[in-house]
C-alpha positions as semicolon CSV with decimal commas, in nm:
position;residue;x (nm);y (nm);z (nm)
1;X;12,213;5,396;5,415
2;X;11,893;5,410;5,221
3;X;11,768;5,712;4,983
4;X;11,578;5,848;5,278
5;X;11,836;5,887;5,514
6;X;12,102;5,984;5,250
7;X;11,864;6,296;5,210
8;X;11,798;6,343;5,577
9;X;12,156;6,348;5,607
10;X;12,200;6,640;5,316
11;X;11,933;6,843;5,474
12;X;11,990;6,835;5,852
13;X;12,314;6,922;5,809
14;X;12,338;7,249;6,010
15;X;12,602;7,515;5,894
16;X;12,700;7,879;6,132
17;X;12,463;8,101;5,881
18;X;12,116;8,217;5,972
19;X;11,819;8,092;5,821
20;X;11,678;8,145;5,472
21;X;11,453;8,402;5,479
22;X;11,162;8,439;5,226
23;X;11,290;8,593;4,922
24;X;11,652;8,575;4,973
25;X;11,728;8,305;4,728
26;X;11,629;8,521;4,442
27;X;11,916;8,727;4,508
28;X;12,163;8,429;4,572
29;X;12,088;8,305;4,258
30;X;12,104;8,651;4,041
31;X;12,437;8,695;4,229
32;X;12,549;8,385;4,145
33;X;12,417;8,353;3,777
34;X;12,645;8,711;3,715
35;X;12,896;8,534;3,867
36;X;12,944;8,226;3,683
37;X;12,726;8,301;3,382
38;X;12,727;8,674;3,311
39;X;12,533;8,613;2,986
40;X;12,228;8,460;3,144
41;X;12,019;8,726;3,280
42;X;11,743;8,695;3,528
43;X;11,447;8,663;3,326
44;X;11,118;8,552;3,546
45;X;10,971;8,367;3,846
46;X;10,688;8,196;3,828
47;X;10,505;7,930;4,062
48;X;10,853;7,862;4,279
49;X;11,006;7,899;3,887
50;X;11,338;8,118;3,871
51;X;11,409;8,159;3,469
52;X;11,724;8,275;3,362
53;X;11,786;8,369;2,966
54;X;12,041;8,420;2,723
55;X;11,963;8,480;2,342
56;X;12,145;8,367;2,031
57;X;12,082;8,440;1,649
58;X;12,115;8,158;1,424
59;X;12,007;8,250;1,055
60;X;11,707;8,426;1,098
61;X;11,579;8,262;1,446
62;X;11,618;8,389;1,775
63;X;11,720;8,118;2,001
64;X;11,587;8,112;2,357
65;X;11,826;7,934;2,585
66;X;11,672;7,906;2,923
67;X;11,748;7,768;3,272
68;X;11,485;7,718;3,492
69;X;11,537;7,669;3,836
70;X;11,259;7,548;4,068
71;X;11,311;7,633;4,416
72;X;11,135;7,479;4,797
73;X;11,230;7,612;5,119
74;X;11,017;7,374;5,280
75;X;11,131;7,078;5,093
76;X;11,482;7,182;5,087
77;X;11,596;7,106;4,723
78;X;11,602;7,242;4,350
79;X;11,484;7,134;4,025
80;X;11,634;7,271;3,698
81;X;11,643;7,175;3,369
82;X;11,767;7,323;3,050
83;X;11,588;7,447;2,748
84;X;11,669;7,573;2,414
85;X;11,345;7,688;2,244
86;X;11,321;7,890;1,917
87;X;10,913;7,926;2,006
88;X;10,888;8,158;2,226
89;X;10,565;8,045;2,341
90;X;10,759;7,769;2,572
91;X;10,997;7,986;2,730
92;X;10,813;7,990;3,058
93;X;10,704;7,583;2,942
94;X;10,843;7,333;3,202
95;X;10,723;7,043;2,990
96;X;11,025;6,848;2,871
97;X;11,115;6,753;2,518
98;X;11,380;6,622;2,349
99;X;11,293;6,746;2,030
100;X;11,475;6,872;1,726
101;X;11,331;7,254;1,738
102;X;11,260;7,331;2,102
103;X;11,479;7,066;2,325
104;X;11,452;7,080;2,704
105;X;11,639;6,803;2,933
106;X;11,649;6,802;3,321
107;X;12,017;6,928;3,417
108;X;12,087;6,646;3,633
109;X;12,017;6,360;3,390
110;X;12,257;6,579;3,137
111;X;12,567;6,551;3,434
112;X;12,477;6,160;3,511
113;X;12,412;6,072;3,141
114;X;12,094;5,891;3,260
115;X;11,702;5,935;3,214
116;X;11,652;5,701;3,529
117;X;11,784;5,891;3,840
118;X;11,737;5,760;4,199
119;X;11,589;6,052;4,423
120;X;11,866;6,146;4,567
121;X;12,067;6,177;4,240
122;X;11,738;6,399;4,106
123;X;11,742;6,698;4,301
124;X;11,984;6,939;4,416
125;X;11,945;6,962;4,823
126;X;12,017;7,251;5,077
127;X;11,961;7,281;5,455
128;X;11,749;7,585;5,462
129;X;12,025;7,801;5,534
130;X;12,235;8,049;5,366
131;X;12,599;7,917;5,368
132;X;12,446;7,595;5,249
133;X;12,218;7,736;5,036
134;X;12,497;7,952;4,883
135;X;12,689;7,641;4,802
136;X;12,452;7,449;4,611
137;X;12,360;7,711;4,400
138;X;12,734;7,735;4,324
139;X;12,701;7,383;4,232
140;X;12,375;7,413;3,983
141;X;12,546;7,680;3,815
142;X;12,870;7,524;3,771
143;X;12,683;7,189;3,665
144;X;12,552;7,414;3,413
145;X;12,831;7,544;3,276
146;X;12,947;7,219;3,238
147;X;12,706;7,012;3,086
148;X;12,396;7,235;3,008
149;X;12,633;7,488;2,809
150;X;12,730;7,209;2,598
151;X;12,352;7,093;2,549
152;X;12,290;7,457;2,450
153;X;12,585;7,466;2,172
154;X;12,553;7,141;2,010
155;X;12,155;7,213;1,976
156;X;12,267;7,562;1,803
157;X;12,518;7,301;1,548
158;X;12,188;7,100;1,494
159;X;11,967;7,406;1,373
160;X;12,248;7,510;1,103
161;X;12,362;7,175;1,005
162;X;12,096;6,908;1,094
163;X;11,934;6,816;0,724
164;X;11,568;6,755;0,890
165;X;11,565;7,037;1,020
166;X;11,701;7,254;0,745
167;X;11,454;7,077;0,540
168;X;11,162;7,172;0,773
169;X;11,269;7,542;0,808
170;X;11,309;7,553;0,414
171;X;10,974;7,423;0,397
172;X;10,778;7,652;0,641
173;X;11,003;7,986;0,446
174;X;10,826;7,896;0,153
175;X;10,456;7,802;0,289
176;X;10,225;8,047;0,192
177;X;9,906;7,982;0,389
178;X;9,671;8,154;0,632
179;X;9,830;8,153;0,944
180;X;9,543;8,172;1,186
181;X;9,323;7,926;0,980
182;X;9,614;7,653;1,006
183;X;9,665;7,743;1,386
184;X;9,317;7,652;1,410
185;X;9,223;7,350;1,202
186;X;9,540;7,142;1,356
187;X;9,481;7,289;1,748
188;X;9,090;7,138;1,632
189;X;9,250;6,801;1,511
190;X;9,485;6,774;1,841
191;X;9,218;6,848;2,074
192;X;8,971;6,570;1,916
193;X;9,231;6,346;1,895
194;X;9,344;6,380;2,270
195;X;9,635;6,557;2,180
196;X;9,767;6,271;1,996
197;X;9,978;6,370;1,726
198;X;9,868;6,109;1,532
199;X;9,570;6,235;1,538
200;X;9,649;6,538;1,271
201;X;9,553;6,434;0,914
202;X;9,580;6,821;0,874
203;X;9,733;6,810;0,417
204;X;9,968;7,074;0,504
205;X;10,133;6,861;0,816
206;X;10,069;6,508;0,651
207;X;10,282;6,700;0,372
208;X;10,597;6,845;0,577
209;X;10,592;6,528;0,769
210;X;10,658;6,267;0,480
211;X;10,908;6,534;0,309
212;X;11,075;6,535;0,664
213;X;11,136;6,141;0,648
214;X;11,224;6,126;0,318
215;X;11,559;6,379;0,430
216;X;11,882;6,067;0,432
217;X;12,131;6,025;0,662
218;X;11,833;6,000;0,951
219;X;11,897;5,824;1,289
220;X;11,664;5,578;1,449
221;X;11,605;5,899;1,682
222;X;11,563;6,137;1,415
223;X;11,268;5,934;1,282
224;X;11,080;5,882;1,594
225;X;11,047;6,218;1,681
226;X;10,973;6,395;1,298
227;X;10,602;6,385;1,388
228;X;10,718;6,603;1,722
229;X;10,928;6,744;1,500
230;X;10,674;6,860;1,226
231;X;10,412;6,991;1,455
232;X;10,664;7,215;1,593
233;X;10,758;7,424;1,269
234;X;10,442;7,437;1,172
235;X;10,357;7,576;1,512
236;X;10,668;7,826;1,465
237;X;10,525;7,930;1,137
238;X;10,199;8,051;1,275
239;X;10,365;8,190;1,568
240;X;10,647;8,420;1,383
């Protein structure tokens, strides 16, 4: 059976419920979240976006830890992913990242441990019914109680122990600078440089970049994403 008829067969599968009316989803999946995840509350939709929240302190950050769950009745599937985000400016961001300060990972590559997912294996199917419907949101939210609430703890462990980024938040408590100005002059920089990161020759991030990759113990990860990395507290800097 190829991919096509494998999701054929998950979404023509009739069930003894009526059918989905518009709206109705929003309620299965509030009803749901306080049933499996009491601390995430219903937080926005957006563009076929449900966002559910929970907050966290660690040291003097508020952490953001977000599910998003995109929604089609006409497609018949779900998309979620996983965020933790200490900008608040990318709460509502469905751009992934798997950087150190504001990480956000599709939840099915975190339960198959894989970046390359077959279609099938992407998405989280219903029928376009309620009983159905009903049971795969069961299933998102008990996929993320299993491996997105683990994604969410072990980034909290990397903000207080992780010495790159201790050294970065050390480094933006002490900067004394004109927040607007630096906003500015590297958003300028980006934008000329077609977003490229290497495009910044800003002094300021040139500065907390090299003192970032001068921090030992790094991985091979660690290093390729300090530039990300960089930007990012600077960007929380001018945004606190």
């Amino acid at each position: 059976m190829n991919w096509i008829d494998k999701i054929k067969e998950l979404t023509n599968k009739q069930d003894k419920s009526p059918e989905l009316k518009k709206g109705e989803i929003k309620q299965i999946l509030i009803q749901t979240a306080g049933e499996v995840l009491p601390d995430f509350e219903f937080l926005a939709y957006k563009n076929s976006c449900y966002t559910f929240q929970r907050l966290r302190q660690v040291n003097n950050f508020t952490v953001y830890e977000i599910l998003h769950i995109i929604f089609t009745l006409k497609d018949k599937n779900f998309a979620c992913s996983i965020a933790s985000r200490l900008n608040p400016d990318y709460i509502v961001s469905n751009h992934y990242n798997i950087g150190l300060i504001n990480p956000h990972q599709d939840l099915k590559v975190l339960r198959h441990n894989s970046g390359a997912l077959n279609i099938q294996d992407a998405y989280y199917f219903h029928n376009g019914q309620v009983e159905t419907t009903t049971k795969t949101v069961k299933e998102i939210f008990s996929d993320f109680k299993k491996y997105g609430l683990p994604f969410l703890d072990k980034q909290v462990e990397r903000l207080k122990a992780n010495s790159i980024v201790k050294c970065g938040f050390d480094y933006i408590d002490y900067l004394q600078t004109d927040k607007q100005k630096l906003k500015s002059e590297i958003t300028e920089e980006l934008n000329k440089g077609g977003l490229l990161l290497s495009s910044i020759k800003h002094p300021i991030y040139v500065d907390l970049k090299e003192k970032l990759q001068l921090v030992s113990g790094q991985s091979k990860e660690d290093r390729q994403i300090i530039p990300k990395t960089a930007h990012e507290l600077l960007e929380l800097y001018w945004t606190r």
